[in-house]
Tab-separated table of C-alpha atoms in Angstrom:
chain	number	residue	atom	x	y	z
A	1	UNK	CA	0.000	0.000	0.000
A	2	UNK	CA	1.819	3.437	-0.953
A	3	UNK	CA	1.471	5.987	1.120
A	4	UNK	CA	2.396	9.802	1.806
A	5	UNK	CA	2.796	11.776	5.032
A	6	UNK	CA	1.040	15.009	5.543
A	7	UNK	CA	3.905	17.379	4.996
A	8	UNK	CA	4.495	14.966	2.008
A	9	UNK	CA	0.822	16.112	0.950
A	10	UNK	CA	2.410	19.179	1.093
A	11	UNK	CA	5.351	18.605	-1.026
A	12	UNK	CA	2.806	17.385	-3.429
A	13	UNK	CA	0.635	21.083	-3.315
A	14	UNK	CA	3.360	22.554	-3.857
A	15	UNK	CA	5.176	20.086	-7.038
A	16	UNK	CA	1.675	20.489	-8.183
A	17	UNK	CA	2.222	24.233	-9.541
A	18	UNK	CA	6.113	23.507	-11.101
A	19	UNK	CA	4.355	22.619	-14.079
A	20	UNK	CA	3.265	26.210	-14.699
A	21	UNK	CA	6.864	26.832	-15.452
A	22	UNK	CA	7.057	24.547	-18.306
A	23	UNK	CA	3.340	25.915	-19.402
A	24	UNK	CA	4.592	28.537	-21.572
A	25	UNK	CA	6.840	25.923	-23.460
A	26	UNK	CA	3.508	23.962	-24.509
A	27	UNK	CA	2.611	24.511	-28.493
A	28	UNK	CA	-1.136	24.846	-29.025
A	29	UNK	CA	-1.933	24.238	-32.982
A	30	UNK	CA	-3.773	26.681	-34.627
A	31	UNK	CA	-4.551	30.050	-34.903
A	32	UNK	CA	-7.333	32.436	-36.273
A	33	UNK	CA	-9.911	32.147	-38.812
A	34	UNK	CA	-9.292	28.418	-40.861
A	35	UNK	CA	-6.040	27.808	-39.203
A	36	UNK	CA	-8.029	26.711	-35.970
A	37	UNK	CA	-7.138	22.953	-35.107
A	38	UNK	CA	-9.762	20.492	-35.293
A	39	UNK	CA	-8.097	17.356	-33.345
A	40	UNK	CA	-7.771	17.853	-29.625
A	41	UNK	CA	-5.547	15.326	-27.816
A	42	UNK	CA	-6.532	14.141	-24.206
A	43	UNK	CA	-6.043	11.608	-21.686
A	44	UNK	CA	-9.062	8.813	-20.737
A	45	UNK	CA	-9.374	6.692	-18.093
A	46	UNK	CA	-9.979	2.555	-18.020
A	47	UNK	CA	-13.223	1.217	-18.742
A	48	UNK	CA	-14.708	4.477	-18.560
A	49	UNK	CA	-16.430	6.727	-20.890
A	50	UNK	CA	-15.710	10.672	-19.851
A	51	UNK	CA	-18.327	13.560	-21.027
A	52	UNK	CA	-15.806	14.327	-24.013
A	53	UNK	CA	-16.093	11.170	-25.336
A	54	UNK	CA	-19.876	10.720	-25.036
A	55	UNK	CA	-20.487	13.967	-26.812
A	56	UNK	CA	-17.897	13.182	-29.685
A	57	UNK	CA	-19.831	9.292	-29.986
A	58	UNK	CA	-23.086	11.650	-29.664
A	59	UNK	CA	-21.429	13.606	-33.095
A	60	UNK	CA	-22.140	16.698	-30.306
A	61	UNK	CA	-18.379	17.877	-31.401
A	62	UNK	CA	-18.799	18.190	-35.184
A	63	UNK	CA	-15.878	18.016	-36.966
A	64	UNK	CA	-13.988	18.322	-33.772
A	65	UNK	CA	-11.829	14.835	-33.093
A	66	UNK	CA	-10.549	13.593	-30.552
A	67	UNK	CA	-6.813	12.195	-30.187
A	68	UNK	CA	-6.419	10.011	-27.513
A	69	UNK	CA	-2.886	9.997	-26.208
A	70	UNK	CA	-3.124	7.969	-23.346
A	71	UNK	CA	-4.722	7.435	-19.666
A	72	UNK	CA	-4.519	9.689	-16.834
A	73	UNK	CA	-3.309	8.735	-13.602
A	74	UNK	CA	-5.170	11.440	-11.859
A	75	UNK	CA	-7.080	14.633	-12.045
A	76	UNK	CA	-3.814	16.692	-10.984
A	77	UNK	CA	-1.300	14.688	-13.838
A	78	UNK	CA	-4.260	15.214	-16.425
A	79	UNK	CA	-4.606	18.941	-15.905
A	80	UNK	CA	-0.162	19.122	-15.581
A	81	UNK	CA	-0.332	17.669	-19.488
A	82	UNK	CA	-2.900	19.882	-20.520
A	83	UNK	CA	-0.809	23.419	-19.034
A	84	UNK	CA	2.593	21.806	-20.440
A	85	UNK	CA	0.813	21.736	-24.098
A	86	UNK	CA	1.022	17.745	-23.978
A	87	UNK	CA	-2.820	16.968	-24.232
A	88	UNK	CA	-5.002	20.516	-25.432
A	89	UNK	CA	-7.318	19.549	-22.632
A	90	UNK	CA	-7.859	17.753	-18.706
A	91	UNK	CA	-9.879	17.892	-16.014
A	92	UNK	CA	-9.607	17.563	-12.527
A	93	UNK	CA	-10.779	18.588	-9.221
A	94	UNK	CA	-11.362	22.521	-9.001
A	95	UNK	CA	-9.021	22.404	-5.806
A	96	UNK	CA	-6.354	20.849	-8.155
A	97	UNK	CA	-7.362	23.567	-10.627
A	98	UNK	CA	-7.027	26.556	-8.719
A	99	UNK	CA	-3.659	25.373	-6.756
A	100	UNK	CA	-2.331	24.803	-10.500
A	101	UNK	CA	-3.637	28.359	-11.813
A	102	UNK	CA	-2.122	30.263	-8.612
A	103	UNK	CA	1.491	29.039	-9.532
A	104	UNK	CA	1.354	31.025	-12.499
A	105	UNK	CA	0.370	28.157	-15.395
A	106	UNK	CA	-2.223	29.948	-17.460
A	107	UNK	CA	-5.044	27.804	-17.912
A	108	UNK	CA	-8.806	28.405	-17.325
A	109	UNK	CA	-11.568	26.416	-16.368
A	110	UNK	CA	-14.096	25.948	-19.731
A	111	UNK	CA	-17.129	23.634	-18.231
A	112	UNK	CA	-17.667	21.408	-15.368
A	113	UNK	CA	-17.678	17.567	-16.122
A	114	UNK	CA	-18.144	15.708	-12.779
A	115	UNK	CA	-20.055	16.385	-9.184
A	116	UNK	CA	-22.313	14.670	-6.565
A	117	UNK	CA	-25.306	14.146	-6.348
A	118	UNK	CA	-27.876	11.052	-5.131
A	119	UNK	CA	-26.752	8.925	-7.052
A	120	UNK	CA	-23.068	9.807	-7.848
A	121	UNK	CA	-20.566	10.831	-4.629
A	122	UNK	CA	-18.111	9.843	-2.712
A	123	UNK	CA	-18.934	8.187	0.668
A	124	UNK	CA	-16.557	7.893	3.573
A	125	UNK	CA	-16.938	4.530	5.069
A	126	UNK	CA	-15.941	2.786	8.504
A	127	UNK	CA	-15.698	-1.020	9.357
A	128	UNK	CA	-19.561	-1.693	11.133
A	129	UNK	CA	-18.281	-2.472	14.394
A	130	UNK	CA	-15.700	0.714	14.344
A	131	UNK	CA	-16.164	3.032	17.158
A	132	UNK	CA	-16.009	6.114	14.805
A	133	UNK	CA	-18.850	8.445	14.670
A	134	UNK	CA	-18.262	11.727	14.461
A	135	UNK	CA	-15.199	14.204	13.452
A	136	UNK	CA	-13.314	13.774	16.903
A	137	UNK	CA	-13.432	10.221	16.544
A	138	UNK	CA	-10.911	10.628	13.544
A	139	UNK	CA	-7.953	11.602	15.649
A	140	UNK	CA	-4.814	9.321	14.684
A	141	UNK	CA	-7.211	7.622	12.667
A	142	UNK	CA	-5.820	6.689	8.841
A	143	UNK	CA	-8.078	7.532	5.927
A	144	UNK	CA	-7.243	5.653	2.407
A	145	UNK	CA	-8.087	7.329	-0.831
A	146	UNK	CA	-7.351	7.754	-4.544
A	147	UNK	CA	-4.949	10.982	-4.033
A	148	UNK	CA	-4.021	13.786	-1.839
A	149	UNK	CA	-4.170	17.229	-2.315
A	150	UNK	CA	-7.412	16.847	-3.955
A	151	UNK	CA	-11.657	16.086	-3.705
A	152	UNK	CA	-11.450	13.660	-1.141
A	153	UNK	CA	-9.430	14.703	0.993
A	154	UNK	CA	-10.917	18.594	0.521
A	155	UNK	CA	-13.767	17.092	1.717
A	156	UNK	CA	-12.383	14.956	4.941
A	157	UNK	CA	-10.855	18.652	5.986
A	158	UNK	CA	-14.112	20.570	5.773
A	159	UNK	CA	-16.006	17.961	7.613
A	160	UNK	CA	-13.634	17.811	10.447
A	161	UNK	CA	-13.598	21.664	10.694
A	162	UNK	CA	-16.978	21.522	10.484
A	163	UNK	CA	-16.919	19.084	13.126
A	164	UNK	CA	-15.304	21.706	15.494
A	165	UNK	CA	-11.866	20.411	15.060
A	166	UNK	CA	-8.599	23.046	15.498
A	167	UNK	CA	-6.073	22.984	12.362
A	168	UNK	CA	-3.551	21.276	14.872
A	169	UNK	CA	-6.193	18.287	15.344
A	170	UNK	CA	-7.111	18.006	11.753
A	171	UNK	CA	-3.257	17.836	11.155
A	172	UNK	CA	-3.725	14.483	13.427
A	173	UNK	CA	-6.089	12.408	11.350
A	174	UNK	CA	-3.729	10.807	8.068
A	175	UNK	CA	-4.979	10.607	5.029
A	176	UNK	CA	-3.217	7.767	3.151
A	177	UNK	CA	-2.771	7.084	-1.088
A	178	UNK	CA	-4.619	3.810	-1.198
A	179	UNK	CA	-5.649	2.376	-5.263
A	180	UNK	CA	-9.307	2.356	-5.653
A	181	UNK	CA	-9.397	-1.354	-5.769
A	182	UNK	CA	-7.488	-2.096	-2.775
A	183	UNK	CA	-9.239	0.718	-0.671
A	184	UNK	CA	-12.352	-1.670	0.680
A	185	UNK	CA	-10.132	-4.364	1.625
A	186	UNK	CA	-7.296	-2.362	3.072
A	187	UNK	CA	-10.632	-1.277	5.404
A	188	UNK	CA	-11.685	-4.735	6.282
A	189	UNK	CA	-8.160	-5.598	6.645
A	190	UNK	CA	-7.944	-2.495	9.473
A	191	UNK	CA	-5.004	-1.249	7.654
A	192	UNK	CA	-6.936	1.969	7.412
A	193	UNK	CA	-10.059	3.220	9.875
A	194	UNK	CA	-11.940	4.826	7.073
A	195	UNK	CA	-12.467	4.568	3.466
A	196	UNK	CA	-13.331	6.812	0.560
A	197	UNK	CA	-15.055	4.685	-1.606
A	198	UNK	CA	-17.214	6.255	-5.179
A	199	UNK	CA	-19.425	4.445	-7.794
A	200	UNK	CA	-19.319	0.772	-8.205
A	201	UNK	CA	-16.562	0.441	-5.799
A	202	UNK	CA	-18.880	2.245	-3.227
A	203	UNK	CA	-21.957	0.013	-4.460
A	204	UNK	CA	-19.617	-3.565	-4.465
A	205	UNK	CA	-18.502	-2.872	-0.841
A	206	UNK	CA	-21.911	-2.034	0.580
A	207	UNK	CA	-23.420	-5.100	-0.933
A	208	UNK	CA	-20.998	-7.099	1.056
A	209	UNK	CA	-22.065	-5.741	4.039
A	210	UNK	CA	-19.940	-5.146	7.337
A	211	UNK	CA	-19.318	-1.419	6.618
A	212	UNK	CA	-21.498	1.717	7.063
A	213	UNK	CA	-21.377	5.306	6.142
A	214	UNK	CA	-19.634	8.212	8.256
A	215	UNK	CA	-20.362	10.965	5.801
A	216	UNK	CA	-20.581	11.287	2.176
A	217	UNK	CA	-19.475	14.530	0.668
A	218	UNK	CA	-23.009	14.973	-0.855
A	219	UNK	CA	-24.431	15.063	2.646
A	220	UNK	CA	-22.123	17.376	3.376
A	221	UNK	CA	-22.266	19.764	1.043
A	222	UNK	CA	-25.422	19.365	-1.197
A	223	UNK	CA	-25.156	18.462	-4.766
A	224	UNK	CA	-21.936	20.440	-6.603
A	225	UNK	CA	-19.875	19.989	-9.254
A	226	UNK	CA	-16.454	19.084	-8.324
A	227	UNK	CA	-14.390	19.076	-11.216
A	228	UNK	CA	-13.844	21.144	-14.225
A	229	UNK	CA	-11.888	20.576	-17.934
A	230	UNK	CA	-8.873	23.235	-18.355
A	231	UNK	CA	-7.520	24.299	-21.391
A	232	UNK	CA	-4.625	27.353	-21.638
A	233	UNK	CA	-5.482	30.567	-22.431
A	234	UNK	CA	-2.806	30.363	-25.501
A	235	UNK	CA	-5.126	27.890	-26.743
A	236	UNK	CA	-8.523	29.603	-26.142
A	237	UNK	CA	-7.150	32.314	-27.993
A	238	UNK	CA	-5.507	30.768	-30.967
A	239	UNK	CA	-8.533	28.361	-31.685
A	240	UNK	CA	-11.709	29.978	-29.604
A	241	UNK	CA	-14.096	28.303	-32.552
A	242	UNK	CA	-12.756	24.763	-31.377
A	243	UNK	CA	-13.497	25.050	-27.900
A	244	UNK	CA	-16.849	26.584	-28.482
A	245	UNK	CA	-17.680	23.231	-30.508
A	246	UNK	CA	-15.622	20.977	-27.940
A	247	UNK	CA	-17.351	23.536	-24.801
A	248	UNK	CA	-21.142	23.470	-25.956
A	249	UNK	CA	-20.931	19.295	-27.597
A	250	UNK	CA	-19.492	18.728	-24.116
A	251	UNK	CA	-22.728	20.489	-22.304
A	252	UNK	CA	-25.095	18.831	-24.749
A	253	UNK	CA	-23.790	15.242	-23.672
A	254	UNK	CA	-23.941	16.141	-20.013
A	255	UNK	CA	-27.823	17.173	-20.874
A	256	UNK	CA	-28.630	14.040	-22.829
A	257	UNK	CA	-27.090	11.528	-20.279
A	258	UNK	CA	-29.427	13.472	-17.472
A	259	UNK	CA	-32.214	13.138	-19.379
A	260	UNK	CA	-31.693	9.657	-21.239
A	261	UNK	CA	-32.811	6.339	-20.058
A	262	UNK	CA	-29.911	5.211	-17.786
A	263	UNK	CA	-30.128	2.120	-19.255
A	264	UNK	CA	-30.152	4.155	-22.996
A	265	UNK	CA	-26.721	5.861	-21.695
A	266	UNK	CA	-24.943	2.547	-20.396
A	267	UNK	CA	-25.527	1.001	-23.728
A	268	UNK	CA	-24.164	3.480	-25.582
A	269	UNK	CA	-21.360	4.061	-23.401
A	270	UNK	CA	-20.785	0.086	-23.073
A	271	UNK	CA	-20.628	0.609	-27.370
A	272	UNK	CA	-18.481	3.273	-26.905
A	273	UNK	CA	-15.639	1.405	-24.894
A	274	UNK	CA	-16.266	-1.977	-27.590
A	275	UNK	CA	-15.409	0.200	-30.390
A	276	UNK	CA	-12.140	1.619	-29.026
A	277	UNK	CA	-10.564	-1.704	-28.962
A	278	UNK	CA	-8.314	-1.452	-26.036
A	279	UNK	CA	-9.496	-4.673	-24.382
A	280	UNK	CA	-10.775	-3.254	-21.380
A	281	UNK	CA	-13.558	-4.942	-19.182
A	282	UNK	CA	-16.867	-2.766	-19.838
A	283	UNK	CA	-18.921	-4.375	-16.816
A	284	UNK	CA	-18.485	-1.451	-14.168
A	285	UNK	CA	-20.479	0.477	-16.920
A	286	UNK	CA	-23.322	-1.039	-15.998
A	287	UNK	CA	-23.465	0.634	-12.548
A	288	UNK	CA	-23.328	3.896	-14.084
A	289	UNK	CA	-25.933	6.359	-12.807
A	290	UNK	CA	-24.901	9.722	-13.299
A	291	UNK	CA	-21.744	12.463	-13.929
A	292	UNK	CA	-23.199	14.026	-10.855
A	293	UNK	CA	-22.872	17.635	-12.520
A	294	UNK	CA	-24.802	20.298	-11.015
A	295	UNK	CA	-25.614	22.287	-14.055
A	296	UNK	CA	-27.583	20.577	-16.901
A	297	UNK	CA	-25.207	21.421	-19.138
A	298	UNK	CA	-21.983	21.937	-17.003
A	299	UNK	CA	-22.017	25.686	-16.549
A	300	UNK	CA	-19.374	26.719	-14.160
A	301	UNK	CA	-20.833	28.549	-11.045
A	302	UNK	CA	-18.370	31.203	-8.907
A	303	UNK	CA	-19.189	28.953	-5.840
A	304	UNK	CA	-17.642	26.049	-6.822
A	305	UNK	CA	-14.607	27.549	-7.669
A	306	UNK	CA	-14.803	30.059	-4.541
A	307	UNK	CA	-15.278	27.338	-1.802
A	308	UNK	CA	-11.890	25.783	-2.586
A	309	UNK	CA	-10.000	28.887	-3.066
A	310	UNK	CA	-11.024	29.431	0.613
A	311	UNK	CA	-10.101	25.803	2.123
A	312	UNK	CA	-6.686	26.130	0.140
A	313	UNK	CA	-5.768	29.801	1.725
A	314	UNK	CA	-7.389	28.578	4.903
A	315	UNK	CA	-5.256	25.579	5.423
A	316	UNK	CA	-2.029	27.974	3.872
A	317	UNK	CA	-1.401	26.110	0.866
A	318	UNK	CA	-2.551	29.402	-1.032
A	319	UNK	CA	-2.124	33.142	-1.217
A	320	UNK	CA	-5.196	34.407	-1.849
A	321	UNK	CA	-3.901	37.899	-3.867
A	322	UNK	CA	-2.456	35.206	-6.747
A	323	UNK	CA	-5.902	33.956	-7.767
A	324	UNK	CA	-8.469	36.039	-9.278
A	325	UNK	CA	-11.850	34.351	-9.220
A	326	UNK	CA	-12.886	35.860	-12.532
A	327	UNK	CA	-9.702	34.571	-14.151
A	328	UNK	CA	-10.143	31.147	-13.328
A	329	UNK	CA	-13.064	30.242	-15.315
A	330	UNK	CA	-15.202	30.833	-18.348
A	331	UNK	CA	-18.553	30.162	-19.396
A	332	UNK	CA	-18.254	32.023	-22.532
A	333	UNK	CA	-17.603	29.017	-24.752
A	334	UNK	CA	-20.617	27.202	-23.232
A	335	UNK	CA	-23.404	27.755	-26.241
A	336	UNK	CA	-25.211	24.800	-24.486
A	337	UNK	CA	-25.366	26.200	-21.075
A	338	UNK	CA	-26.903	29.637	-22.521
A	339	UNK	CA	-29.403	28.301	-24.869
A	340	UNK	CA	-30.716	25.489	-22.085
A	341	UNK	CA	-30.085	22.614	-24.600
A	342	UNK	CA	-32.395	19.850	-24.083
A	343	UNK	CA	-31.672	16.219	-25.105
A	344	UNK	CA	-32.204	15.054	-28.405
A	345	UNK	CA	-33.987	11.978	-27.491
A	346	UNK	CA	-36.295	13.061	-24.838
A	347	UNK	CA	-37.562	16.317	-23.097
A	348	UNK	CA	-38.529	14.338	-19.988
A	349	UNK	CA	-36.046	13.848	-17.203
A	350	UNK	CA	-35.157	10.124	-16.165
A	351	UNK	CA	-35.885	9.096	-12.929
């Protein structure tokens, strides 16, 4: 099981924004008028199908194409390749986002692309038995998730401040890199106390029984959407006709998996990940329920780019007079958002 220390978490905050020094170096295609690019390289992820790709199967993007160059390891690495010019976009966790776009890399938040809601969050699970029940239970207690210095961990701070806990306490509690697949049995194995478990992981691990919920960050904070796609500001400049098509196809897809039959989307997406040929096992698909984006169509709100600018200055990982809240993100691209796109298929919403 890898793990990393607090000030190690720190370390990684602060690696985090040394890509902004190579940002300028990145070489975004295109120009004005004709010249714009049409083929927009990105980073997937296993046996999943991301907004981008749903809306290019969807033919959302037009003559937009996508150029997959790889998979990401994480939010934070996807949104690094997009600021170096390696991929032309990424997405990650606005935290990430924000902590990237203080250290100088000039990038800019175009449309949100994943959230909680009912049906799609993050839960943070203890064994049954485990004394744990509130925030000061957590003290020296480990906590294993996907990555630090991001959306889960944003989330275990808040809800043990919330919880009345001083910044020296919260420093107590460890939040430990665990793989998604090992985190529910590093938990039964008492390894860790808690466990940040999302999505068919989540729904797998509660079917087994023997664990129950402490908090989920949807309790905690309502539904939101957590996560936004980046590109640079060289590129929104030098091709703002291509992002408008990737932007707005992006927000229609979010729209027509909302109001789809699930069982409609998980084909398609199921399809999607046949097609590819990259002989990866589609059957998680099938416990798809939702992106968990706030907006219909992914429109950016100040909020959700506000509440981590505070817990990052808060906890000193941030200076708040290097971040602009207006600079940070854009809706301007998002035709979709403005013009209330409804789904192709269906005008009624799926239950």
């Amino acid at each position: 099981m890898s793990t990393l220390s607090r000030p190690d978490r720190r370390q990684f905050l602060t690696l985090l924004g040394l890509s902004a020094a190579a940002a300028g170096c990145g070489t975004a295609v295109g120009g004005s008028g004709g010249d714009q690019t049409r083929k927009l390289r990105y980073q997937g992820a296993v046996g999943q199908v991301t907004p981008a790709e749903l809306a290019a199967d969807l033919g959302f993007l037009e003559d937009v194409r996508l150029e997959w160059v790889g998979n990401t390891i994480s939010g934070p690495q996807d949104i690094q390749s997009a600021a170096t010019g390696q991929t032309d976009f990424g997405g990650a966790f606005n935290g990430a986002v924000v902590k990237l776009a203080a250290n100088k890399a000039p990038i800019k938040s175009v449309i949100s692309y994943y959230g909680s809601d009912k049906d799609s969050y993050q839960g943070y699970y203890v064994l049954a038995d485990s004394p744990l029940r509130g925030p000061r239970d957590l003290l020296g207690a480990k906590v294993g998730m996907n990555t630090l210095g991001a959306h889960a961990e944003a989330l275990l701070d808040i809800y043990l401040e919330r919880g009345g806990l001083s910044e020296a306490e919260i420093g107590k509690v460890e939040p430990l890199v665990v793989p998604p697949v090992n985190t529910e049995q590093s938990l039964r194995q008492k390894q860790i106390e808690v466990a940040v478990l999302g999505g068919i992981l989540r729904d797998k691990a509660l079917a087994k029984g023997g664990i129950r919920p402490l908090f989920s960050d949807h309790k905690l904070l309502g539904p939101f959407s957590a996560g936004t796609y980046v590109m640079t500001e060289r590129f929104l400049k030098q091709n703002p006709g291509t992002a408008r098509t990737f932007v707005t196809g992006v927000g229609r897809a979010l729209a027509w998996s909302r109001t789809t039959p699930r069982e409609q989307v998980v084909d398609r997406m199921t399809e999607i990940v046949k097609k590819r040929g990259r002989n990866e096992d589609t059957s998680a698909l099938k416990f798809w329920k939702s992106y968990g984006v706030a907006d219909p169509t992914g429109r950016i709100a100040a909020k959700e780019i506000e509440l981590w600018i505070d817990w990052l200055a808060d906890r000193g990982d941030l200076d708040r007079s290097k971040v602009r809240l207006d600079g940070l993100y854009t809706n301007e691209f998002n035709e979709a958002a403005r013009a209330g796109t409804p789904s192709p298929s269906t005008s009624s919403e799926r239950s």
